[in-house]
Amino acid sequence: MKNKNIFANVWAQRALILAVLLIIMLIGNRSFFSLGNLRTILMSIAIYGTMCCGMLLCMLTGGIDLAMGSTAAFTSVVCLWYYNGHGMTDGAFVVGLLLAIGCAVLVGILHGVCDAYLLLPSFVVTLATSKLLYGLASALLKGSFIHLTNTEGFFYKIANTKLFGAVPMPIVIFLAAALIVGLILSLTVFGRRVYAVGANRAAAELVGIKSRIFRVGCYVICSLSACLGGIVLTSMNYITSATTAQGYEMMIMLALVVGGADIMGGYGDIAGAVFGALLAGIVENMIVMLNINTNYSKAVQGVIIVLAVAFNVYNNRKSAGLIAPRKKRAAAAPKKEA
Amino acid sequence: MSEELILRTENICKSFNGIQVLKNVNLEIRKGEIHALMGENGAGKSTIIKIITGVYTKDDGEIYIDGQHVVIDNRHDAAEAGISVIYQELSLVPELTVTENIFLGHEIMKRGLPDKKEMRRQVQALIDRYGFLLRPDEVVATMGMAQRQMCEILKALSTEAKLLIMDEPTTSLSASETEQLFVTMEGLREKGTSILYISHRLEEIYRVTDRLTIMRNGEVVGVVDSRTVQADTVTAMMIGHELEKTGVRVPNVNHDHCIEVKDLSLGNLLHNVSFKAYGGEILGIGGLVGSGRTELVSCIYGAVKNYKGSITLDGKPVSRSVAKNIRAGFGMVPEDRRTEGFFPQLSILRNIVISSYDRLSSLGFVRAGAESGHAEKAIADYDVRPAMKKLPLQNLSGGNQQKVILARWLSRDVDVLILDEPTVGVDVGVKAELYVYMRRLADKGAIIIMVSSDLAELTEVSDRVLVLHGGTFFQEFRDHKATQQAVLLASSGVAAKEGEVL
Amino acid sequence: MKISQKITRKLITLALIVILSAIFAATTSSFLKLINIQEILRVAAYTGIICVGVSFVLISGGIDLSSGGIICFTGIICCRLAVLGLPWPLVVLAAVVVGAACGFLNGWLITRFYLNDFITTLATGFVFSGFGLLAIAKEPSGTVMSQTIRNRGFLMLGKHVGGFYYIVIAWVVLTLIAWFVQTRTRYGLHTCATGSNAKSSEMSGVNVRRMKVMNFTICGACCAIGAAFTVAYQQTAYLSLGSGMGFDAVAACVVGGVMLGGGKGDAIGAFLGAVFMTIVTNGMRKYGLDTSWQYVFEGAVILIAIMSDAGFAVVSARRLKAISEKNANEEALMEAQKGGGAQ
């Protein structure tokens, strides 16, 4: 019974936050609700959301990947660079995509090995690789842009077709990614083990889970989702460069912590992540629509992140009995008798 | 040694949640003596220490230091009164030097800066006075365990401690380091410092202490001269009256089904250990903390892989992979359930089924109905309370958490179950239940190996007891012949002379 | 005499600096020119002053990625106040107070609410930049206006004397003060103790929380000083001031041996780290490599630095283990002899 209340509460809180935001927009700028704008919001949510799905796995096992933006930029640059250099055929796209995927896998393995085997702090490692990948992408393009000009090819069509003539492909991809990760987490043994590794690595080892390999695997999935996000983004904007998806890792982290994920691992779910992505997209758009200087958007992100983390820490400490032990003891006593 | 008392406690009482853990404890420690305090786990040793050092407040009673009545409400008061504790987990800061550690928090200042020269001089003087093998400028991180302990003692002495309390100081020391410590302690005694020494090891009590206070169930049951007292007297006092064996069960031992460990060695911890554990019996493994018990069972389970020697199950070698062993029917309840046993924020359900997905999934997908049914059955079978499968495990009582961990293995009918301290922090009622479940599993023909420090548990529950001492088997007790006293003596390396097998 | 690990680590960094400088000097014509050396020192001083502050936080076991945001905020404040014509000491003082307040906020949030320090400072860094935007001069329409400082007294901070920029002098002085504080005072001792083992330190009577908050505050103040000099040199402040500095300063510290996790290193190491990173960047530019490769190189250097520190830790752990095993062997031998004697 108690459990159900908490569940209801979480969604009540989330609905309340959304309602407040929407009311602000009703007063502030009605054009927020125009179809065109809603589409813009959905598109940005789609990219954030796709990348969130990978990062969620990573965070559930107690890791963090701050190189997601750079990974997206680098892999999309590699893909488009190969594509443009080899006749812009669909075949070239497939090879380019495989190259990009290969790079993402390597990046993920590097992150995972540094974290799980060398026990290095993941955020420093990923910030460093973020620099490195940004530099590589920039060096590959000599600091310039690269355009997607073939509007007939498959690459272009990724983001610019609509399923059933109505739903834009990036949203389909996001929903598919969310669905897949959601199903992995709720239906597969892998998902169960991801939570177990995040909750207690030593205990996971003792029930036969190779926790380190799991963590490396989650970093790889995370990099792959960044790669996917980068490719879709490139197809959406017809252009890519080293600055593609720059700063996205902050938005993704925001989305995840707002959705209740904990960077120490073990907490979080896909519904929270999707809600977080939704909120991130709306907040970003609101700042534009309310004519606030875009430089404030990062500050707003920062405030939201600190608040969300503080809220999560408070909640987790409370449920672990670290806050107000007296109350908890009083609550636990009748339970025993029951 | 004078008859003058440095510390006297009068009728100290303490209760937790209505359960009285100390009843009128009167402790008397003389000036310049090494006084031992012994008692089984839960006898109240650590509670009385925590009251003397101001960690807990007493419910009733008085404390006198040097004949003066003192009030000790916090650690600071205790330090003022001249009481210092050397904790099991050392409280040194590794990156600092010996001198810096000793004066950390109360540096000698000169013109607003720490007076390094003066502090160094004082430390050197202390070192010289007590004849320690330490250098004042050595960084703690680069020192061995024994030296760290000395540094810790020095830190206590630097605050003019009249009474040093040492809580199992030798657990992490090797034999020669222990000897070094004893020489140090004797030196301190000559200089007039009193030491309250808490230990489980009888041989240490004989070696170094003058008098011995024995506690049982929160009461002092005797004060004896530790140089003349017989080991069996001490153990008898610790244990109280030996419980009558409630009808010796004859387990249905299946000698064809067994785990055989041959010449198992692991670093400095285990030396050529060999034994067999049979199906249908509960094999108890006794010994002191640090005797290699946990490492031994971890090797069998595959959690520790770099051992030498062979482990076989029915003649086939046992894998060094935990996952493979689990599939082959192994299970383990680890020593510290909080750090290694359970997943605190995951639900009861997830905690139970986590080891059984080989049966509850197909093609990597969890069969949700089977999973939930499995957990529900386990919760009902093993009476987990509250019986809410979605509740995070961290919100359960210790006993129920342990039930869940046990249910994790029992619900999949394990063939080999390893239990390491299965009832620590579990209340009496739940304990009895856990024993019933274990016995039921044994009766089904499974091999059960149980490591325990709880003597009553070891002698009552297990059919056969092996006692480890110094990394090798010291004694074996067959057919329920183990008595708490004999096991206690054996773990201290004091053998009942008449033959190894009782 | 045995050279301590602390000094070894610094010597390695120093040797790398010398070797790299020699290579750059031999292969490029402009590296050793006076003007280039001046430039290197000036740039290193900017990073270096921030590193001084960050080293305090790192030694106390925390991490601060918000320095970029604090630089932006305090730099803009300097600019606004200098334009108003305030005397330079007041301008710098105001900036330092604001910077310290930002640092204090970081420390307070982290210790009061048990927050993870890197996420918190990463986020507050953006918040401080947002404050900077609030403080920046704007046209009535709201667009950002660039302001050029003509306050002579303040601009003097950006000048040099006898070939040394004032910022370089400030850097050296701050480093020496910090080194003194970290190695010779009670405050430094308690900082190191907090980072090395917070629990033990608390038991010994060190106020761990206060140490953490204080060190974040110092870091904020250092950022403000660095910002003041840089703004004076550039004669203006802008929104991207200090961007990326949060991580660069941590990276320089790590390269100089101020390890993540606390308790190790000091301001001299941070000094060397800042010099190393600047020389690398400068030398690469001399080779005509564009900034992209600098990013690649910086990323790689940081990865190598933390990996080698981890490797170093493993090696020294193994050495300790070897020593204890040797002791155990001797012990076994002793016991065997004893046993022989008894028979």
mmCIF file with all atom_site columns, N, CA and C in Angstrom, chain A residues 114 120-121 123-125 127-128 131-132 134-136 138-139 250 263 293 295-296 298-299 302-303 306 310 313 317, chain C residues 63 113-116 118-119 123 126-127 130 133-134 239 247-248 260 292-293 295-296 298-300 303 306-307 310:
data_model
loop_
_atom_site.group_PDB
_atom_site.id
_atom_site.type_symbol
_atom_site.label_atom_id
_atom_site.label_alt_id
_atom_site.label_comp_id
_atom_site.label_asym_id
_atom_site.label_entity_id
_atom_site.label_seq_id
_atom_site.pdbx_PDB_ins_code
_atom_site.Cartn_x
_atom_site.Cartn_y
_atom_site.Cartn_z
_atom_site.occupancy
_atom_site.B_iso_or_equiv
_atom_site.pdbx_formal_charge
_atom_site.auth_seq_id
_atom_site.auth_comp_id
_atom_site.auth_asym_id
_atom_site.auth_atom_id
_atom_site.pdbx_PDB_model_num
ATOM 1   N N  . CYS A 1 114 ? 38.445 1.852  -18.261 1.00 0.00 ? 114 CYS A N  1
ATOM 2   C CA . CYS A 1 114 ? 39.008 2.827  -17.317 1.00 0.00 ? 114 CYS A CA 1
ATOM 3   C C  . CYS A 1 114 ? 38.217 2.819  -16.012 1.00 0.00 ? 114 CYS A C  1
ATOM 4   N N  . LEU A 1 120 ? 39.321 4.237  -12.404 1.00 0.00 ? 120 LEU A N  1
ATOM 5   C CA . LEU A 1 120 ? 39.521 5.680  -12.528 1.00 0.00 ? 120 LEU A CA 1
ATOM 6   C C  . LEU A 1 120 ? 38.162 6.364  -12.436 1.00 0.00 ? 120 LEU A C  1
ATOM 7   N N  . PRO A 1 121 ? 38.130 7.595  -11.916 1.00 0.00 ? 121 PRO A N  1
ATOM 8   C CA . PRO A 1 121 ? 36.838 8.286  -11.818 1.00 0.00 ? 121 PRO A CA 1
ATOM 9   C C  . PRO A 1 121 ? 36.258 8.535  -13.206 1.00 0.00 ? 121 PRO A C  1
ATOM 10  N N  . PHE A 1 123 ? 33.977 10.395 -14.492 1.00 0.00 ? 123 PHE A N  1
ATOM 11  C CA . PHE A 1 123 ? 33.685 11.690 -15.084 1.00 0.00 ? 123 PHE A CA 1
ATOM 12  C C  . PHE A 1 123 ? 34.946 12.370 -15.609 1.00 0.00 ? 123 PHE A C  1
ATOM 13  N N  . VAL A 1 124 ? 36.088 12.133 -14.960 1.00 0.00 ? 124 VAL A N  1
ATOM 14  C CA . VAL A 1 124 ? 37.323 12.719 -15.480 1.00 0.00 ? 124 VAL A CA 1
ATOM 15  C C  . VAL A 1 124 ? 37.715 12.027 -16.783 1.00 0.00 ? 124 VAL A C  1
ATOM 16  N N  . VAL A 1 125 ? 37.602 10.706 -16.780 1.00 0.00 ? 125 VAL A N  1
ATOM 17  C CA . VAL A 1 125 ? 37.936 9.958  -17.989 1.00 0.00 ? 125 VAL A CA 1
ATOM 18  C C  . VAL A 1 125 ? 37.073 10.430 -19.158 1.00 0.00 ? 125 VAL A C  1
ATOM 19  N N  . LEU A 1 127 ? 35.345 13.199 -19.495 1.00 0.00 ? 127 LEU A N  1
ATOM 20  C CA . LEU A 1 127 ? 35.604 14.588 -19.890 1.00 0.00 ? 127 LEU A CA 1
ATOM 21  C C  . LEU A 1 127 ? 36.855 14.650 -20.771 1.00 0.00 ? 127 LEU A C  1
ATOM 22  N N  . ALA A 1 128 ? 37.855 13.837 -20.421 1.00 0.00 ? 128 ALA A N  1
ATOM 23  C CA . ALA A 1 128 ? 39.085 13.816 -21.211 1.00 0.00 ? 128 ALA A CA 1
ATOM 24  C C  . ALA A 1 128 ? 38.824 13.256 -22.602 1.00 0.00 ? 128 ALA A C  1
ATOM 25  N N  . LYS A 1 131 ? 37.137 15.762 -24.822 1.00 0.00 ? 131 LYS A N  1
ATOM 26  C CA . LYS A 1 131 ? 38.079 16.693 -25.458 1.00 0.00 ? 131 LYS A CA 1
ATOM 27  C C  . LYS A 1 131 ? 38.751 16.039 -26.655 1.00 0.00 ? 131 LYS A C  1
ATOM 28  N N  . LEU A 1 132 ? 39.191 14.818 -26.401 1.00 0.00 ? 132 LEU A N  1
ATOM 29  C CA . LEU A 1 132 ? 39.942 14.099 -27.411 1.00 0.00 ? 132 LEU A CA 1
ATOM 30  C C  . LEU A 1 132 ? 39.097 13.900 -28.670 1.00 0.00 ? 132 LEU A C  1
ATOM 31  N N  . TYR A 1 134 ? 36.394 15.531 -29.568 1.00 0.00 ? 134 TYR A N  1
ATOM 32  C CA . TYR A 1 134 ? 36.093 16.820 -30.172 1.00 0.00 ? 134 TYR A CA 1
ATOM 33  C C  . TYR A 1 134 ? 37.258 17.242 -31.066 1.00 0.00 ? 134 TYR A C  1
ATOM 34  N N  . GLY A 1 135 ? 38.472 17.094 -30.517 1.00 0.00 ? 135 GLY A N  1
ATOM 35  C CA . GLY A 1 135 ? 39.665 17.453 -31.272 1.00 0.00 ? 135 GLY A CA 1
ATOM 36  C C  . GLY A 1 135 ? 39.796 16.620 -32.536 1.00 0.00 ? 135 GLY A C  1
ATOM 37  N N  . LEU A 1 136 ? 39.558 15.331 -32.419 1.00 0.00 ? 136 LEU A N  1
ATOM 38  C CA . LEU A 1 136 ? 39.689 14.442 -33.578 1.00 0.00 ? 136 LEU A CA 1
ATOM 39  C C  . LEU A 1 136 ? 38.680 14.823 -34.662 1.00 0.00 ? 136 LEU A C  1
ATOM 40  N N  . SER A 1 138 ? 37.248 17.653 -35.102 1.00 0.00 ? 138 SER A N  1
ATOM 41  C CA . SER A 1 138 ? 37.616 18.954 -35.639 1.00 0.00 ? 138 SER A CA 1
ATOM 42  C C  . SER A 1 138 ? 38.814 18.828 -36.572 1.00 0.00 ? 138 SER A C  1
ATOM 43  N N  . ALA A 1 139 ? 39.762 17.977 -36.210 1.00 0.00 ? 139 ALA A N  1
ATOM 44  C CA . ALA A 1 139 ? 40.948 17.791 -37.055 1.00 0.00 ? 139 ALA A CA 1
ATOM 45  C C  . ALA A 1 139 ? 40.569 17.131 -38.374 1.00 0.00 ? 139 ALA A C  1
ATOM 46  N N  . MET A 1 250 ? 24.974 17.569 -20.792 1.00 0.00 ? 250 MET A N  1
ATOM 47  C CA . MET A 1 250 ? 24.345 18.252 -19.663 1.00 0.00 ? 250 MET A CA 1
ATOM 48  C C  . MET A 1 250 ? 22.834 18.060 -19.690 1.00 0.00 ? 250 MET A C  1
ATOM 49  N N  . ILE A 1 263 ? 23.475 8.932  -9.843  1.00 0.00 ? 263 ILE A N  1
ATOM 50  C CA . ILE A 1 263 ? 24.763 8.613  -10.457 1.00 0.00 ? 263 ILE A CA 1
ATOM 51  C C  . ILE A 1 263 ? 25.528 7.548  -9.684  1.00 0.00 ? 263 ILE A C  1
ATOM 52  N N  . ASN A 1 293 ? 17.547 35.366 -22.978 1.00 0.00 ? 293 ASN A N  1
ATOM 53  C CA . ASN A 1 293 ? 18.846 35.148 -23.593 1.00 0.00 ? 293 ASN A CA 1
ATOM 54  C C  . ASN A 1 293 ? 19.220 33.666 -23.475 1.00 0.00 ? 293 ASN A C  1
ATOM 55  N N  . ASN A 1 295 ? 21.844 32.286 -23.301 1.00 0.00 ? 295 ASN A N  1
ATOM 56  C CA . ASN A 1 295 ? 22.920 32.001 -22.358 1.00 0.00 ? 295 ASN A CA 1
ATOM 57  C C  . ASN A 1 295 ? 22.380 31.647 -20.978 1.00 0.00 ? 295 ASN A C  1
ATOM 58  N N  . TYR A 1 296 ? 21.154 32.057 -20.719 1.00 0.00 ? 296 TYR A N  1
ATOM 59  C CA . TYR A 1 296 ? 20.567 31.706 -19.432 1.00 0.00 ? 296 TYR A CA 1
ATOM 60  C C  . TYR A 1 296 ? 20.166 30.237 -19.376 1.00 0.00 ? 296 TYR A C  1
ATOM 61  N N  . LYS A 1 298 ? 21.637 27.566 -19.953 1.00 0.00 ? 298 LYS A N  1
ATOM 62  C CA . LYS A 1 298 ? 22.584 26.696 -19.244 1.00 0.00 ? 298 LYS A CA 1
ATOM 63  C C  . LYS A 1 298 ? 22.477 26.910 -17.734 1.00 0.00 ? 298 LYS A C  1
ATOM 64  N N  . ALA A 1 299 ? 22.318 28.177 -17.347 1.00 0.00 ? 299 ALA A N  1
ATOM 65  C CA . ALA A 1 299 ? 22.200 28.474 -15.924 1.00 0.00 ? 299 ALA A CA 1
ATOM 66  C C  . ALA A 1 299 ? 20.957 27.795 -15.361 1.00 0.00 ? 299 ALA A C  1
ATOM 67  N N  . GLY A 1 302 ? 21.589 24.275 -14.932 1.00 0.00 ? 302 GLY A N  1
ATOM 68  C CA . GLY A 1 302 ? 22.403 24.056 -13.730 1.00 0.00 ? 302 GLY A CA 1
ATOM 69  C C  . GLY A 1 302 ? 21.549 24.036 -12.477 1.00 0.00 ? 302 GLY A C  1
ATOM 70  N N  . VAL A 1 303 ? 20.668 25.033 -12.369 1.00 0.00 ? 303 VAL A N  1
ATOM 71  C CA . VAL A 1 303 ? 19.809 25.103 -11.184 1.00 0.00 ? 303 VAL A CA 1
ATOM 72  C C  . VAL A 1 303 ? 18.944 23.849 -11.091 1.00 0.00 ? 303 VAL A C  1
ATOM 73  N N  . VAL A 1 306 ? 21.007 20.832 -9.900  1.00 0.00 ? 306 VAL A N  1
ATOM 74  C CA . VAL A 1 306 ? 21.321 20.836 -8.465  1.00 0.00 ? 306 VAL A CA 1
ATOM 75  C C  . VAL A 1 306 ? 20.075 20.493 -7.652  1.00 0.00 ? 306 VAL A C  1
ATOM 76  N N  . ALA A 1 310 ? 19.674 17.168 -5.377  1.00 0.00 ? 310 ALA A N  1
ATOM 77  C CA . ALA A 1 310 ? 19.430 17.321 -3.941  1.00 0.00 ? 310 ALA A CA 1
ATOM 78  C C  . ALA A 1 310 ? 18.159 16.579 -3.547  1.00 0.00 ? 310 ALA A C  1
ATOM 79  N N  . VAL A 1 313 ? 18.865 12.822 -3.617  1.00 0.00 ? 313 VAL A N  1
ATOM 80  C CA . VAL A 1 313 ? 19.691 12.420 -2.477  1.00 0.00 ? 313 VAL A CA 1
ATOM 81  C C  . VAL A 1 313 ? 18.844 12.384 -1.218  1.00 0.00 ? 313 VAL A C  1
ATOM 82  N N  . ARG A 1 317 ? 18.183 8.993  0.820   1.00 0.00 ? 317 ARG A N  1
ATOM 83  C CA . ARG A 1 317 ? 18.623 8.911  2.209   1.00 0.00 ? 317 ARG A CA 1
ATOM 84  C C  . ARG A 1 317 ? 17.446 8.614  3.130   1.00 0.00 ? 317 ARG A C  1
ATOM 85  N N  . ILE C 2 63  ? 36.328 17.924 -5.740  1.00 0.00 ? 63  ILE C N  1
ATOM 86  C CA . ILE C 2 63  ? 36.662 18.378 -7.091  1.00 0.00 ? 63  ILE C CA 1
ATOM 87  C C  . ILE C 2 63  ? 35.804 19.593 -7.373  1.00 0.00 ? 63  ILE C C  1
ATOM 88  N N  . PHE C 2 113 ? 23.893 19.213 1.877   1.00 0.00 ? 113 PHE C N  1
ATOM 89  C CA . PHE C 2 113 ? 22.886 18.318 1.301   1.00 0.00 ? 113 PHE C CA 1
ATOM 90  C C  . PHE C 2 113 ? 23.478 16.990 0.831   1.00 0.00 ? 113 PHE C C  1
ATOM 91  N N  . TYR C 2 114 ? 24.719 16.701 1.190   1.00 0.00 ? 114 TYR C N  1
ATOM 92  C CA . TYR C 2 114 ? 25.367 15.442 0.828   1.00 0.00 ? 114 TYR C CA 1
ATOM 93  C C  . TYR C 2 114 ? 25.366 15.232 -0.686  1.00 0.00 ? 114 TYR C C  1
ATOM 94  N N  . LEU C 2 115 ? 25.654 16.289 -1.436  1.00 0.00 ? 115 LEU C N  1
ATOM 95  C CA . LEU C 2 115 ? 25.601 16.159 -2.889  1.00 0.00 ? 115 LEU C CA 1
ATOM 96  C C  . LEU C 2 115 ? 26.943 15.678 -3.419  1.00 0.00 ? 115 LEU C C  1
ATOM 97  N N  . ASN C 2 116 ? 26.861 15.105 -4.584  1.00 0.00 ? 116 ASN C N  1
ATOM 98  C CA . ASN C 2 116 ? 28.061 14.684 -5.282  1.00 0.00 ? 116 ASN C CA 1
ATOM 99  C C  . ASN C 2 116 ? 28.782 15.930 -5.795  1.00 0.00 ? 116 ASN C C  1
ATOM 100 N N  . PHE C 2 118 ? 31.139 16.624 -8.047  1.00 0.00 ? 118 PHE C N  1
ATOM 101 C CA . PHE C 2 118 ? 31.419 16.983 -9.436  1.00 0.00 ? 118 PHE C CA 1
ATOM 102 C C  . PHE C 2 118 ? 30.155 17.375 -10.194 1.00 0.00 ? 118 PHE C C  1
ATOM 103 N N  . ILE C 2 119 ? 29.051 16.690 -9.920  1.00 0.00 ? 119 ILE C N  1
ATOM 104 C CA . ILE C 2 119 ? 27.805 17.080 -10.587 1.00 0.00 ? 119 ILE C CA 1
ATOM 105 C C  . ILE C 2 119 ? 27.392 18.468 -10.122 1.00 0.00 ? 119 ILE C C  1
ATOM 106 N N  . ALA C 2 123 ? 27.217 21.822 -12.471 1.00 0.00 ? 123 ALA C N  1
ATOM 107 C CA . ALA C 2 123 ? 25.969 22.563 -12.650 1.00 0.00 ? 123 ALA C CA 1
ATOM 108 C C  . ALA C 2 123 ? 26.110 24.000 -12.162 1.00 0.00 ? 123 ALA C C  1
ATOM 109 N N  . PHE C 2 126 ? 27.634 26.540 -14.553 1.00 0.00 ? 126 PHE C N  1
ATOM 110 C CA . PHE C 2 126 ? 26.720 27.175 -15.518 1.00 0.00 ? 126 PHE C CA 1
ATOM 111 C C  . PHE C 2 126 ? 25.876 28.252 -14.840 1.00 0.00 ? 126 PHE C C  1
ATOM 112 N N  . VAL C 2 127 ? 25.503 27.976 -13.600 1.00 0.00 ? 127 VAL C N  1
ATOM 113 C CA . VAL C 2 127 ? 24.704 28.966 -12.883 1.00 0.00 ? 127 VAL C CA 1
ATOM 114 C C  . VAL C 2 127 ? 25.511 30.255 -12.703 1.00 0.00 ? 127 VAL C C  1
ATOM 115 N N  . GLY C 2 130 ? 25.579 32.209 -15.658 1.00 0.00 ? 130 GLY C N  1
ATOM 116 C CA . GLY C 2 130 ? 24.295 32.895 -15.776 1.00 0.00 ? 130 GLY C CA 1
ATOM 117 C C  . GLY C 2 130 ? 24.288 34.179 -14.963 1.00 0.00 ? 130 GLY C C  1
ATOM 118 N N  . LEU C 2 133 ? 25.990 36.742 -16.879 1.00 0.00 ? 133 LEU C N  1
ATOM 119 C CA . LEU C 2 133 ? 25.127 37.338 -17.898 1.00 0.00 ? 133 LEU C CA 1
ATOM 120 C C  . LEU C 2 133 ? 24.243 38.418 -17.282 1.00 0.00 ? 133 LEU C C  1
ATOM 121 N N  . LEU C 2 134 ? 23.775 38.141 -16.057 1.00 0.00 ? 134 LEU C N  1
ATOM 122 C CA . LEU C 2 134 ? 22.954 39.144 -15.380 1.00 0.00 ? 134 LEU C CA 1
ATOM 123 C C  . LEU C 2 134 ? 23.757 40.419 -15.138 1.00 0.00 ? 134 LEU C C  1
ATOM 124 N N  . LEU C 2 239 ? 31.151 36.874 -22.272 1.00 0.00 ? 239 LEU C N  1
ATOM 125 C CA . LEU C 2 239 ? 30.452 35.737 -21.660 1.00 0.00 ? 239 LEU C CA 1
ATOM 126 C C  . LEU C 2 239 ? 31.219 34.420 -21.726 1.00 0.00 ? 239 LEU C C  1
ATOM 127 N N  . PHE C 2 247 ? 37.577 22.337 -16.216 1.00 0.00 ? 247 PHE C N  1
ATOM 128 C CA . PHE C 2 247 ? 38.220 21.049 -16.416 1.00 0.00 ? 247 PHE C CA 1
ATOM 129 C C  . PHE C 2 247 ? 39.718 21.202 -16.679 1.00 0.00 ? 247 PHE C C  1
ATOM 130 N N  . ASP C 2 248 ? 40.095 22.262 -17.436 1.00 0.00 ? 248 ASP C N  1
ATOM 131 C CA . ASP C 2 248 ? 41.518 22.444 -17.741 1.00 0.00 ? 248 ASP C CA 1
ATOM 132 C C  . ASP C 2 248 ? 42.347 22.577 -16.470 1.00 0.00 ? 248 ASP C C  1
ATOM 133 N N  . LEU C 2 260 ? 43.461 13.045 -7.883  1.00 0.00 ? 260 LEU C N  1
ATOM 134 C CA . LEU C 2 260 ? 42.043 12.992 -7.558  1.00 0.00 ? 260 LEU C CA 1
ATOM 135 C C  . LEU C 2 260 ? 41.871 12.048 -6.380  1.00 0.00 ? 260 LEU C C  1
ATOM 136 N N  . SER C 2 292 ? 42.547 21.941 -33.051 1.00 0.00 ? 292 SER C N  1
ATOM 137 C CA . SER C 2 292 ? 41.938 20.616 -32.928 1.00 0.00 ? 292 SER C CA 1
ATOM 138 C C  . SER C 2 292 ? 42.900 19.638 -32.279 1.00 0.00 ? 292 SER C C  1
ATOM 139 N N  . TRP C 2 293 ? 44.127 19.672 -32.770 1.00 0.00 ? 293 TRP C N  1
ATOM 140 C CA . TRP C 2 293 ? 45.101 18.702 -32.250 1.00 0.00 ? 293 TRP C CA 1
ATOM 141 C C  . TRP C 2 293 ? 45.462 18.986 -30.816 1.00 0.00 ? 293 TRP C C  1
ATOM 142 N N  . TYR C 2 295 ? 43.318 19.900 -28.598 1.00 0.00 ? 295 TYR C N  1
ATOM 143 C CA . TYR C 2 295 ? 42.281 19.200 -27.829 1.00 0.00 ? 295 TYR C CA 1
ATOM 144 C C  . TYR C 2 295 ? 42.606 17.722 -27.714 1.00 0.00 ? 295 TYR C C  1
ATOM 145 N N  . VAL C 2 296 ? 42.967 17.145 -28.865 1.00 0.00 ? 296 VAL C N  1
ATOM 146 C CA . VAL C 2 296 ? 43.290 15.717 -28.866 1.00 0.00 ? 296 VAL C CA 1
ATOM 147 C C  . VAL C 2 296 ? 44.409 15.454 -27.875 1.00 0.00 ? 296 VAL C C  1
ATOM 148 N N  . GLU C 2 298 ? 45.516 17.321 -25.329 1.00 0.00 ? 298 GLU C N  1
ATOM 149 C CA . GLU C 2 298 ? 45.167 17.549 -23.924 1.00 0.00 ? 298 GLU C CA 1
ATOM 150 C C  . GLU C 2 298 ? 44.383 16.374 -23.355 1.00 0.00 ? 298 GLU C C  1
ATOM 151 N N  . GLY C 2 299 ? 43.382 15.936 -24.135 1.00 0.00 ? 299 GLY C N  1
ATOM 152 C CA . GLY C 2 299 ? 42.581 14.790 -23.688 1.00 0.00 ? 299 GLY C CA 1
ATOM 153 C C  . GLY C 2 299 ? 43.462 13.588 -23.414 1.00 0.00 ? 299 GLY C C  1
ATOM 154 N N  . ALA C 2 300 ? 44.387 13.327 -24.352 1.00 0.00 ? 300 ALA C N  1
ATOM 155 C CA . ALA C 2 300 ? 45.255 12.160 -24.214 1.00 0.00 ? 300 ALA C CA 1
ATOM 156 C C  . ALA C 2 300 ? 46.161 12.304 -22.998 1.00 0.00 ? 300 ALA C C  1
ATOM 157 N N  . LEU C 2 303 ? 44.274 11.541 -19.824 1.00 0.00 ? 303 LEU C N  1
ATOM 158 C CA . LEU C 2 303 ? 44.041 10.103 -19.686 1.00 0.00 ? 303 LEU C CA 1
ATOM 159 C C  . LEU C 2 303 ? 45.313 9.397  -19.241 1.00 0.00 ? 303 LEU C C  1
ATOM 160 N N  . ILE C 2 306 ? 46.152 10.173 -15.461 1.00 0.00 ? 306 ILE C N  1
ATOM 161 C CA . ILE C 2 306 ? 45.411 9.454  -14.413 1.00 0.00 ? 306 ILE C CA 1
ATOM 162 C C  . ILE C 2 306 ? 45.685 7.962  -14.486 1.00 0.00 ? 306 ILE C C  1
ATOM 163 N N  . MET C 2 307 ? 45.892 7.452  -15.711 1.00 0.00 ? 307 MET C N  1
ATOM 164 C CA . MET C 2 307 ? 46.194 6.019  -15.802 1.00 0.00 ? 307 MET C CA 1
ATOM 165 C C  . MET C 2 307 ? 47.531 5.722  -15.158 1.00 0.00 ? 307 MET C C  1
ATOM 166 N N  . ALA C 2 310 ? 47.260 5.726  -11.463 1.00 0.00 ? 310 ALA C N  1
ATOM 167 C CA . ALA C 2 310 ? 46.624 4.491  -10.997 1.00 0.00 ? 310 ALA C CA 1
ATOM 168 C C  . ALA C 2 310 ? 47.637 3.353  -11.036 1.00 0.00 ? 310 ALA C C  1
#
